[in-house]
JSON list of N, CA and C in Angstrom, two decimals:
[
{"chain": "A", "resi": 23, "resn": "UNK", "atom": "N", "xyz": [12.73, 10.14, 1.90]},
{"chain": "A", "resi": 23, "resn": "UNK", "atom": "CA", "xyz": [12.61, 9.19, 3.00]},
{"chain": "A", "resi": 23, "resn": "UNK", "atom": "C", "xyz": [11.98, 7.91, 2.47]},
{"chain": "A", "resi": 24, "resn": "UNK", "atom": "N", "xyz": [12.60, 6.80, 2.77]},
{"chain": "A", "resi": 24, "resn": "UNK", "atom": "CA", "xyz": [12.13, 5.52, 2.26]},
{"chain": "A", "resi": 24, "resn": "UNK", "atom": "C", "xyz": [10.95, 5.02, 3.09]},
{"chain": "A", "resi": 25, "resn": "UNK", "atom": "N", "xyz": [10.10, 4.23, 2.43]},
{"chain": "A", "resi": 25, "resn": "UNK", "atom": "CA", "xyz": [9.00, 3.59, 3.15]},
{"chain": "A", "resi": 25, "resn": "UNK", "atom": "C", "xyz": [9.55, 2.48, 4.03]},
{"chain": "A", "resi": 26, "resn": "UNK", "atom": "N", "xyz": [8.93, 2.24, 5.18]},
{"chain": "A", "resi": 26, "resn": "UNK", "atom": "CA", "xyz": [9.31, 1.09, 5.99]},
{"chain": "A", "resi": 26, "resn": "UNK", "atom": "C", "xyz": [9.10, -0.20, 5.17]},
{"chain": "A", "resi": 27, "resn": "UNK", "atom": "N", "xyz": [9.88, -1.21, 5.47]},
{"chain": "A", "resi": 27, "resn": "UNK", "atom": "CA", "xyz": [9.87, -2.45, 4.70]},
{"chain": "A", "resi": 27, "resn": "UNK", "atom": "C", "xyz": [8.48, -3.08, 4.62]},
{"chain": "A", "resi": 28, "resn": "UNK", "atom": "N", "xyz": [7.73, -3.07, 5.72]},
{"chain": "A", "resi": 28, "resn": "UNK", "atom": "CA", "xyz": [6.40, -3.69, 5.69]},
{"chain": "A", "resi": 28, "resn": "UNK", "atom": "C", "xyz": [5.47, -2.96, 4.71]},
{"chain": "A", "resi": 29, "resn": "UNK", "atom": "N", "xyz": [5.60, -1.65, 4.65]},
{"chain": "A", "resi": 29, "resn": "UNK", "atom": "CA", "xyz": [4.78, -0.88, 3.71]},
{"chain": "A", "resi": 29, "resn": "UNK", "atom": "C", "xyz": [5.24, -1.10, 2.27]},
{"chain": "A", "resi": 30, "resn": "UNK", "atom": "N", "xyz": [6.55, -1.16, 2.07]},
{"chain": "A", "resi": 30, "resn": "UNK", "atom": "CA", "xyz": [7.09, -1.45, 0.73]},
{"chain": "A", "resi": 30, "resn": "UNK", "atom": "C", "xyz": [6.57, -2.78, 0.22]},
{"chain": "A", "resi": 31, "resn": "UNK", "atom": "N", "xyz": [6.63, -3.78, 1.09]},
{"chain": "A", "resi": 31, "resn": "UNK", "atom": "CA", "xyz": [6.19, -5.11, 0.70]},
{"chain": "A", "resi": 31, "resn": "UNK", "atom": "C", "xyz": [4.70, -5.13, 0.40]},
{"chain": "A", "resi": 32, "resn": "UNK", "atom": "N", "xyz": [3.90, -4.45, 1.20]},
{"chain": "A", "resi": 32, "resn": "UNK", "atom": "CA", "xyz": [2.46, -4.40, 0.96]},
{"chain": "A", "resi": 32, "resn": "UNK", "atom": "C", "xyz": [2.14, -3.76, -0.38]},
{"chain": "A", "resi": 33, "resn": "UNK", "atom": "N", "xyz": [2.80, -2.64, -0.69]},
{"chain": "A", "resi": 33, "resn": "UNK", "atom": "CA", "xyz": [2.58, -1.96, -1.97]},
{"chain": "A", "resi": 33, "resn": "UNK", "atom": "C", "xyz": [3.00, -2.86, -3.13]},
{"chain": "A", "resi": 34, "resn": "UNK", "atom": "N", "xyz": [4.16, -3.49, -3.00]},
{"chain": "A", "resi": 34, "resn": "UNK", "atom": "CA", "xyz": [4.65, -4.37, -4.08]},
{"chain": "A", "resi": 34, "resn": "UNK", "atom": "C", "xyz": [3.72, -5.55, -4.31]},
{"chain": "A", "resi": 35, "resn": "UNK", "atom": "N", "xyz": [3.29, -6.18, -3.24]},
{"chain": "A", "resi": 35, "resn": "UNK", "atom": "CA", "xyz": [2.40, -7.34, -3.39]},
{"chain": "A", "resi": 35, "resn": "UNK", "atom": "C", "xyz": [1.05, -6.93, -3.99]},
{"chain": "A", "resi": 36, "resn": "UNK", "atom": "N", "xyz": [0.51, -5.83, -3.50]},
{"chain": "A", "resi": 36, "resn": "UNK", "atom": "CA", "xyz": [-0.83, -5.41, -3.92]},
{"chain": "A", "resi": 36, "resn": "UNK", "atom": "C", "xyz": [-0.82, -4.83, -5.33]},
{"chain": "A", "resi": 37, "resn": "UNK", "atom": "N", "xyz": [0.07, -3.90, -5.59]},
{"chain": "A", "resi": 37, "resn": "UNK", "atom": "CA", "xyz": [0.08, -3.23, -6.90]},
{"chain": "A", "resi": 37, "resn": "UNK", "atom": "C", "xyz": [0.99, -3.93, -7.90]},
{"chain": "A", "resi": 38, "resn": "UNK", "atom": "N", "xyz": [2.16, -4.36, -7.45]},
{"chain": "A", "resi": 38, "resn": "UNK", "atom": "CA", "xyz": [3.11, -4.98, -8.37]},
{"chain": "A", "resi": 38, "resn": "UNK", "atom": "C", "xyz": [2.73, -6.39, -8.76]},
{"chain": "A", "resi": 39, "resn": "UNK", "atom": "N", "xyz": [2.31, -7.18, -7.77]},
{"chain": "A", "resi": 39, "resn": "UNK", "atom": "CA", "xyz": [1.96, -8.57, -8.03]},
{"chain": "A", "resi": 39, "resn": "UNK", "atom": "C", "xyz": [0.47, -8.78, -8.27]},
{"chain": "A", "resi": 40, "resn": "UNK", "atom": "N", "xyz": [-0.33, -7.78, -7.94]},
{"chain": "A", "resi": 40, "resn": "UNK", "atom": "CA", "xyz": [-1.77, -7.88, -8.18]},
{"chain": "A", "resi": 40, "resn": "UNK", "atom": "C", "xyz": [-2.51, -8.78, -7.21]},
{"chain": "A", "resi": 41, "resn": "UNK", "atom": "N", "xyz": [-1.96, -8.98, -6.01]},
{"chain": "A", "resi": 41, "resn": "UNK", "atom": "CA", "xyz": [-2.64, -9.82, -5.04]},
{"chain": "A", "resi": 41, "resn": "UNK", "atom": "C", "xyz": [-3.86, -9.09, -4.46]},
{"chain": "A", "resi": 42, "resn": "UNK", "atom": "N", "xyz": [-4.83, -9.86, -4.02]},
{"chain": "A", "resi": 42, "resn": "UNK", "atom": "CA", "xyz": [-5.99, -9.29, -3.34]},
{"chain": "A", "resi": 42, "resn": "UNK", "atom": "C", "xyz": [-5.53, -8.78, -1.97]},
{"chain": "A", "resi": 43, "resn": "UNK", "atom": "N", "xyz": [-6.39, -8.04, -1.31]},
{"chain": "A", "resi": 43, "resn": "UNK", "atom": "CA", "xyz": [-6.06, -7.58, 0.04]},
{"chain": "A", "resi": 43, "resn": "UNK", "atom": "C", "xyz": [-5.81, -8.76, 0.97]},
{"chain": "A", "resi": 44, "resn": "UNK", "atom": "N", "xyz": [-6.67, -9.76, 0.91]},
{"chain": "A", "resi": 44, "resn": "UNK", "atom": "CA", "xyz": [-6.49, -10.93, 1.78]},
{"chain": "A", "resi": 44, "resn": "UNK", "atom": "C", "xyz": [-5.22, -11.68, 1.44]},
{"chain": "A", "resi": 45, "resn": "UNK", "atom": "N", "xyz": [-4.92, -11.84, 0.17]},
{"chain": "A", "resi": 45, "resn": "UNK", "atom": "CA", "xyz": [-3.69, -12.51, -0.24]},
{"chain": "A", "resi": 45, "resn": "UNK", "atom": "C", "xyz": [-2.46, -11.73, 0.23]},
{"chain": "A", "resi": 46, "resn": "UNK", "atom": "N", "xyz": [-2.54, -10.41, 0.16]},
{"chain": "A", "resi": 46, "resn": "UNK", "atom": "CA", "xyz": [-1.45, -9.56, 0.64]},
{"chain": "A", "resi": 46, "resn": "UNK", "atom": "C", "xyz": [-1.26, -9.77, 2.14]},
{"chain": "A", "resi": 47, "resn": "UNK", "atom": "N", "xyz": [-2.34, -9.74, 2.88]},
{"chain": "A", "resi": 47, "resn": "UNK", "atom": "CA", "xyz": [-2.27, -9.97, 4.33]},
{"chain": "A", "resi": 47, "resn": "UNK", "atom": "C", "xyz": [-1.68, -11.34, 4.62]},
{"chain": "A", "resi": 48, "resn": "UNK", "atom": "N", "xyz": [-2.13, -12.35, 3.92]},
{"chain": "A", "resi": 48, "resn": "UNK", "atom": "CA", "xyz": [-1.62, -13.71, 4.13]},
{"chain": "A", "resi": 48, "resn": "UNK", "atom": "C", "xyz": [-0.12, -13.79, 3.82]},
{"chain": "A", "resi": 49, "resn": "UNK", "atom": "N", "xyz": [0.30, -13.17, 2.71]},
{"chain": "A", "resi": 49, "resn": "UNK", "atom": "CA", "xyz": [1.70, -13.20, 2.33]},
{"chain": "A", "resi": 49, "resn": "UNK", "atom": "C", "xyz": [2.59, -12.50, 3.36]},
{"chain": "A", "resi": 50, "resn": "UNK", "atom": "N", "xyz": [2.04, -11.46, 3.98]},
{"chain": "A", "resi": 50, "resn": "UNK", "atom": "CA", "xyz": [2.79, -10.72, 5.00]},
{"chain": "A", "resi": 50, "resn": "UNK", "atom": "C", "xyz": [2.62, -11.33, 6.39]},
{"chain": "A", "resi": 51, "resn": "UNK", "atom": "N", "xyz": [1.73, -12.32, 6.50]},
{"chain": "A", "resi": 51, "resn": "UNK", "atom": "CA", "xyz": [1.43, -12.97, 7.77]},
{"chain": "A", "resi": 51, "resn": "UNK", "atom": "C", "xyz": [0.93, -11.96, 8.81]},
{"chain": "A", "resi": 52, "resn": "UNK", "atom": "N", "xyz": [-0.01, -11.10, 8.34]},
{"chain": "A", "resi": 52, "resn": "UNK", "atom": "CA", "xyz": [-0.64, -10.10, 9.20]},
{"chain": "A", "resi": 52, "resn": "UNK", "atom": "C", "xyz": [-2.15, -10.16, 8.98]},
{"chain": "A", "resi": 53, "resn": "UNK", "atom": "N", "xyz": [-2.89, -9.48, 9.83]},
{"chain": "A", "resi": 53, "resn": "UNK", "atom": "CA", "xyz": [-4.34, -9.41, 9.65]},
{"chain": "A", "resi": 53, "resn": "UNK", "atom": "C", "xyz": [-4.68, -8.54, 8.45]},
{"chain": "A", "resi": 54, "resn": "UNK", "atom": "N", "xyz": [-5.90, -8.69, 7.98]},
{"chain": "A", "resi": 54, "resn": "UNK", "atom": "CA", "xyz": [-6.37, -7.87, 6.87]},
{"chain": "A", "resi": 54, "resn": "UNK", "atom": "C", "xyz": [-6.32, -6.39, 7.26]},
{"chain": "A", "resi": 55, "resn": "UNK", "atom": "N", "xyz": [-6.72, -6.07, 8.47]},
{"chain": "A", "resi": 55, "resn": "UNK", "atom": "CA", "xyz": [-6.70, -4.67, 8.94]},
{"chain": "A", "resi": 55, "resn": "UNK", "atom": "C", "xyz": [-5.28, -4.11, 8.92]},
{"chain": "A", "resi": 56, "resn": "UNK", "atom": "N", "xyz": [-4.31, -4.92, 9.31]},
{"chain": "A", "resi": 56, "resn": "UNK", "atom": "CA", "xyz": [-2.92, -4.46, 9.31]},
{"chain": "A", "resi": 56, "resn": "UNK", "atom": "C", "xyz": [-2.42, -4.24, 7.89]},
{"chain": "A", "resi": 57, "resn": "UNK", "atom": "N", "xyz": [-2.75, -5.13, 6.98]},
{"chain": "A", "resi": 57, "resn": "UNK", "atom": "CA", "xyz": [-2.35, -4.95, 5.58]},
{"chain": "A", "resi": 57, "resn": "UNK", "atom": "C", "xyz": [-2.95, -3.67, 5.02]},
{"chain": "A", "resi": 58, "resn": "UNK", "atom": "N", "xyz": [-4.21, -3.40, 5.33]},
{"chain": "A", "resi": 58, "resn": "UNK", "atom": "CA", "xyz": [-4.84, -2.16, 4.87]},
{"chain": "A", "resi": 58, "resn": "UNK", "atom": "C", "xyz": [-4.14, -0.95, 5.48]},
{"chain": "A", "resi": 59, "resn": "UNK", "atom": "N", "xyz": [-3.77, -1.05, 6.75]},
{"chain": "A", "resi": 59, "resn": "UNK", "atom": "CA", "xyz": [-3.07, 0.06, 7.40]},
{"chain": "A", "resi": 59, "resn": "UNK", "atom": "C", "xyz": [-1.71, 0.30, 6.74]},
{"chain": "A", "resi": 60, "resn": "UNK", "atom": "N", "xyz": [-0.99, -0.76, 6.40]},
{"chain": "A", "resi": 60, "resn": "UNK", "atom": "CA", "xyz": [0.28, -0.61, 5.69]},
{"chain": "A", "resi": 60, "resn": "UNK", "atom": "C", "xyz": [0.08, 0.12, 4.37]},
{"chain": "A", "resi": 61, "resn": "UNK", "atom": "N", "xyz": [-0.95, -0.28, 3.61]},
{"chain": "A", "resi": 61, "resn": "UNK", "atom": "CA", "xyz": [-1.21, 0.34, 2.33]},
{"chain": "A", "resi": 61, "resn": "UNK", "atom": "C", "xyz": [-1.60, 1.81, 2.50]},
{"chain": "A", "resi": 62, "resn": "UNK", "atom": "N", "xyz": [-2.43, 2.10, 3.47]},
{"chain": "A", "resi": 62, "resn": "UNK", "atom": "CA", "xyz": [-2.86, 3.48, 3.71]},
{"chain": "A", "resi": 62, "resn": "UNK", "atom": "C", "xyz": [-1.67, 4.34, 4.13]},
{"chain": "A", "resi": 63, "resn": "UNK", "atom": "N", "xyz": [-0.86, 3.83, 5.03]},
{"chain": "A", "resi": 63, "resn": "UNK", "atom": "CA", "xyz": [0.31, 4.58, 5.49]},
{"chain": "A", "resi": 63, "resn": "UNK", "atom": "C", "xyz": [1.29, 4.83, 4.35]},
{"chain": "A", "resi": 64, "resn": "UNK", "atom": "N", "xyz": [1.51, 3.81, 3.53]},
{"chain": "A", "resi": 64, "resn": "UNK", "atom": "CA", "xyz": [2.41, 3.96, 2.39]},
{"chain": "A", "resi": 64, "resn": "UNK", "atom": "C", "xyz": [1.87, 4.98, 1.41]},
{"chain": "A", "resi": 65, "resn": "UNK", "atom": "N", "xyz": [0.58, 4.92, 1.13]},
{"chain": "A", "resi": 65, "resn": "UNK", "atom": "CA", "xyz": [-0.04, 5.87, 0.21]},
{"chain": "A", "resi": 65, "resn": "UNK", "atom": "C", "xyz": [0.09, 7.29, 0.74]},
{"chain": "A", "resi": 66, "resn": "UNK", "atom": "N", "xyz": [-0.18, 7.48, 2.01]},
{"chain": "A", "resi": 66, "resn": "UNK", "atom": "CA", "xyz": [-0.07, 8.81, 2.61]},
{"chain": "A", "resi": 66, "resn": "UNK", "atom": "C", "xyz": [1.36, 9.33, 2.53]},
{"chain": "A", "resi": 67, "resn": "UNK", "atom": "N", "xyz": [2.32, 8.47, 2.83]},
{"chain": "A", "resi": 67, "resn": "UNK", "atom": "CA", "xyz": [3.72, 8.90, 2.79]},
{"chain": "A", "resi": 67, "resn": "UNK", "atom": "C", "xyz": [4.17, 9.20, 1.36]},
{"chain": "A", "resi": 68, "resn": "UNK", "atom": "N", "xyz": [3.75, 8.37, 0.41]},
{"chain": "A", "resi": 68, "resn": "UNK", "atom": "CA", "xyz": [4.10, 8.63, -0.99]},
{"chain": "A", "resi": 68, "resn": "UNK", "atom": "C", "xyz": [3.48, 9.93, -1.47]},
{"chain": "A", "resi": 69, "resn": "UNK", "atom": "N", "xyz": [2.25, 10.17, -1.08]},
{"chain": "A", "resi": 69, "resn": "UNK", "atom": "CA", "xyz": [1.58, 11.41, -1.47]},
{"chain": "A", "resi": 69, "resn": "UNK", "atom": "C", "xyz": [2.34, 12.61, -0.92]},
{"chain": "A", "resi": 70, "resn": "UNK", "atom": "N", "xyz": [2.78, 12.52, 0.32]},
{"chain": "A", "resi": 70, "resn": "UNK", "atom": "CA", "xyz": [3.52, 13.62, 0.96]},
{"chain": "A", "resi": 70, "resn": "UNK", "atom": "C", "xyz": [4.88, 13.81, 0.30]},
{"chain": "A", "resi": 71, "resn": "UNK", "atom": "N", "xyz": [5.56, 12.72, 0.03]},
{"chain": "A", "resi": 71, "resn": "UNK", "atom": "CA", "xyz": [6.91, 12.78, -0.52]},
{"chain": "A", "resi": 71, "resn": "UNK", "atom": "C", "xyz": [6.95, 13.17, -1.99]},
{"chain": "A", "resi": 72, "resn": "UNK", "atom": "N", "xyz": [6.01, 12.64, -2.76]},
{"chain": "A", "resi": 72, "resn": "UNK", "atom": "CA", "xyz": [6.06, 12.81, -4.21]},
{"chain": "A", "resi": 72, "resn": "UNK", "atom": "C", "xyz": [5.08, 13.84, -4.75]},
{"chain": "A", "resi": 73, "resn": "UNK", "atom": "N", "xyz": [4.13, 14.24, -3.95]},
{"chain": "A", "resi": 73, "resn": "UNK", "atom": "CA", "xyz": [3.19, 15.28, -4.35]},
{"chain": "A", "resi": 73, "resn": "UNK", "atom": "C", "xyz": [2.49, 14.97, -5.66]},
{"chain": "A", "resi": 74, "resn": "UNK", "atom": "N", "xyz": [2.66, 15.85, -6.64]},
{"chain": "A", "resi": 74, "resn": "UNK", "atom": "CA", "xyz": [1.96, 15.74, -7.91]},
{"chain": "A", "resi": 74, "resn": "UNK", "atom": "C", "xyz": [2.34, 14.49, -8.70]},
{"chain": "A", "resi": 75, "resn": "UNK", "atom": "N", "xyz": [3.54, 14.00, -8.50]},
{"chain": "A", "resi": 75, "resn": "UNK", "atom": "CA", "xyz": [3.99, 12.82, -9.24]},
{"chain": "A", "resi": 75, "resn": "UNK", "atom": "C", "xyz": [3.08, 11.63, -8.94]},
{"chain": "A", "resi": 76, "resn": "UNK", "atom": "N", "xyz": [2.70, 11.48, -7.67]},
{"chain": "A", "resi": 76, "resn": "UNK", "atom": "CA", "xyz": [1.89, 10.34, -7.27]},
{"chain": "A", "resi": 76, "resn": "UNK", "atom": "C", "xyz": [0.40, 10.58, -7.53]},
{"chain": "A", "resi": 77, "resn": "UNK", "atom": "N", "xyz": [0.00, 11.81, -7.75]},
{"chain": "A", "resi": 77, "resn": "UNK", "atom": "CA", "xyz": [-1.43, 12.10, -7.92]},
{"chain": "A", "resi": 77, "resn": "UNK", "atom": "C", "xyz": [-2.04, 11.34, -9.09]},
{"chain": "A", "resi": 78, "resn": "UNK", "atom": "N", "xyz": [-1.26, 11.09, -10.13]},
{"chain": "A", "resi": 78, "resn": "UNK", "atom": "CA", "xyz": [-1.76, 10.32, -11.27]},
{"chain": "A", "resi": 78, "resn": "UNK", "atom": "C", "xyz": [-1.99, 8.86, -10.90]},
{"chain": "A", "resi": 79, "resn": "UNK", "atom": "N", "xyz": [-1.28, 8.37, -9.89]},
{"chain": "A", "resi": 79, "resn": "UNK", "atom": "CA", "xyz": [-1.40, 6.97, -9.47]},
{"chain": "A", "resi": 79, "resn": "UNK", "atom": "C", "xyz": [-2.47, 6.76, -8.42]},
{"chain": "A", "resi": 80, "resn": "UNK", "atom": "N", "xyz": [-2.96, 7.83, -7.81]},
{"chain": "A", "resi": 80, "resn": "UNK", "atom": "CA", "xyz": [-3.88, 7.70, -6.69]},
{"chain": "A", "resi": 80, "resn": "UNK", "atom": "C", "xyz": [-5.13, 6.88, -7.00]},
{"chain": "A", "resi": 81, "resn": "UNK", "atom": "N", "xyz": [-5.74, 7.02, -8.15]},
{"chain": "A", "resi": 81, "resn": "UNK", "atom": "CA", "xyz": [-6.91, 6.16, -8.41]},
{"chain": "A", "resi": 81, "resn": "UNK", "atom": "C", "xyz": [-6.55, 4.68, -8.35]},
{"chain": "A", "resi": 82, "resn": "UNK", "atom": "N", "xyz": [-5.40, 4.29, -8.88]},
{"chain": "A", "resi": 82, "resn": "UNK", "atom": "CA", "xyz": [-4.97, 2.90, -8.84]},
{"chain": "A", "resi": 82, "resn": "UNK", "atom": "C", "xyz": [-4.69, 2.46, -7.41]},
{"chain": "A", "resi": 83, "resn": "UNK", "atom": "N", "xyz": [-4.02, 3.32, -6.66]},
{"chain": "A", "resi": 83, "resn": "UNK", "atom": "CA", "xyz": [-3.69, 2.99, -5.27]},
{"chain": "A", "resi": 83, "resn": "UNK", "atom": "C", "xyz": [-4.96, 2.89, -4.45]},
{"chain": "A", "resi": 84, "resn": "UNK", "atom": "N", "xyz": [-5.88, 3.83, -4.65]},
{"chain": "A", "resi": 84, "resn": "UNK", "atom": "CA", "xyz": [-7.14, 3.80, -3.90]},
{"chain": "A", "resi": 84, "resn": "UNK", "atom": "C", "xyz": [-7.92, 2.53, -4.24]},
{"chain": "A", "resi": 85, "resn": "UNK", "atom": "N", "xyz": [-7.96, 2.16, -5.50]},
{"chain": "A", "resi": 85, "resn": "UNK", "atom": "CA", "xyz": [-8.66, 0.95, -5.91]},
{"chain": "A", "resi": 85, "resn": "UNK", "atom": "C", "xyz": [-8.00, -0.28, -5.29]},
{"chain": "A", "resi": 86, "resn": "UNK", "atom": "N", "xyz": [-6.68, -0.28, -5.22]},
{"chain": "A", "resi": 86, "resn": "UNK", "atom": "CA", "xyz": [-5.96, -1.39, -4.62]},
{"chain": "A", "resi": 86, "resn": "UNK", "atom": "C", "xyz": [-6.26, -1.50, -3.13]},
{"chain": "A", "resi": 87, "resn": "UNK", "atom": "N", "xyz": [-6.39, -0.36, -2.48]},
{"chain": "A", "resi": 87, "resn": "UNK", "atom": "CA", "xyz": [-6.68, -0.37, -1.05]},
{"chain": "A", "resi": 87, "resn": "UNK", "atom": "C", "xyz": [-8.09, -0.90, -0.79]},
{"chain": "A", "resi": 88, "resn": "UNK", "atom": "N", "xyz": [-9.04, -0.50, -1.62]},
{"chain": "A", "resi": 88, "resn": "UNK", "atom": "CA", "xyz": [-10.42, -0.92, -1.43]},
{"chain": "A", "resi": 88, "resn": "UNK", "atom": "C", "xyz": [-10.63, -2.38, -1.77]},
{"chain": "A", "resi": 89, "resn": "UNK", "atom": "N", "xyz": [-9.82, -2.88, -2.67]},
{"chain": "A", "resi": 89, "resn": "UNK", "atom": "CA", "xyz": [-9.97, -4.29, -3.05]},
{"chain": "A", "resi": 89, "resn": "UNK", "atom": "C", "xyz": [-10.99, -4.42, -4.07]}
]
């Protein structure tokens, strides 16, 4: 199951482009809380879908979420 576009974009901007949380929110034209929610939802869905494959990435994803 694919991630919704807003979550895909949040993950790409935050992890792929290295933007800060605020920069990610600004790029998506959403609040900081919404950007964090997109990242959390994407992380949860990736964890569910990919299981052990994503577990190696979780520290990076968690760090990206925390900013």
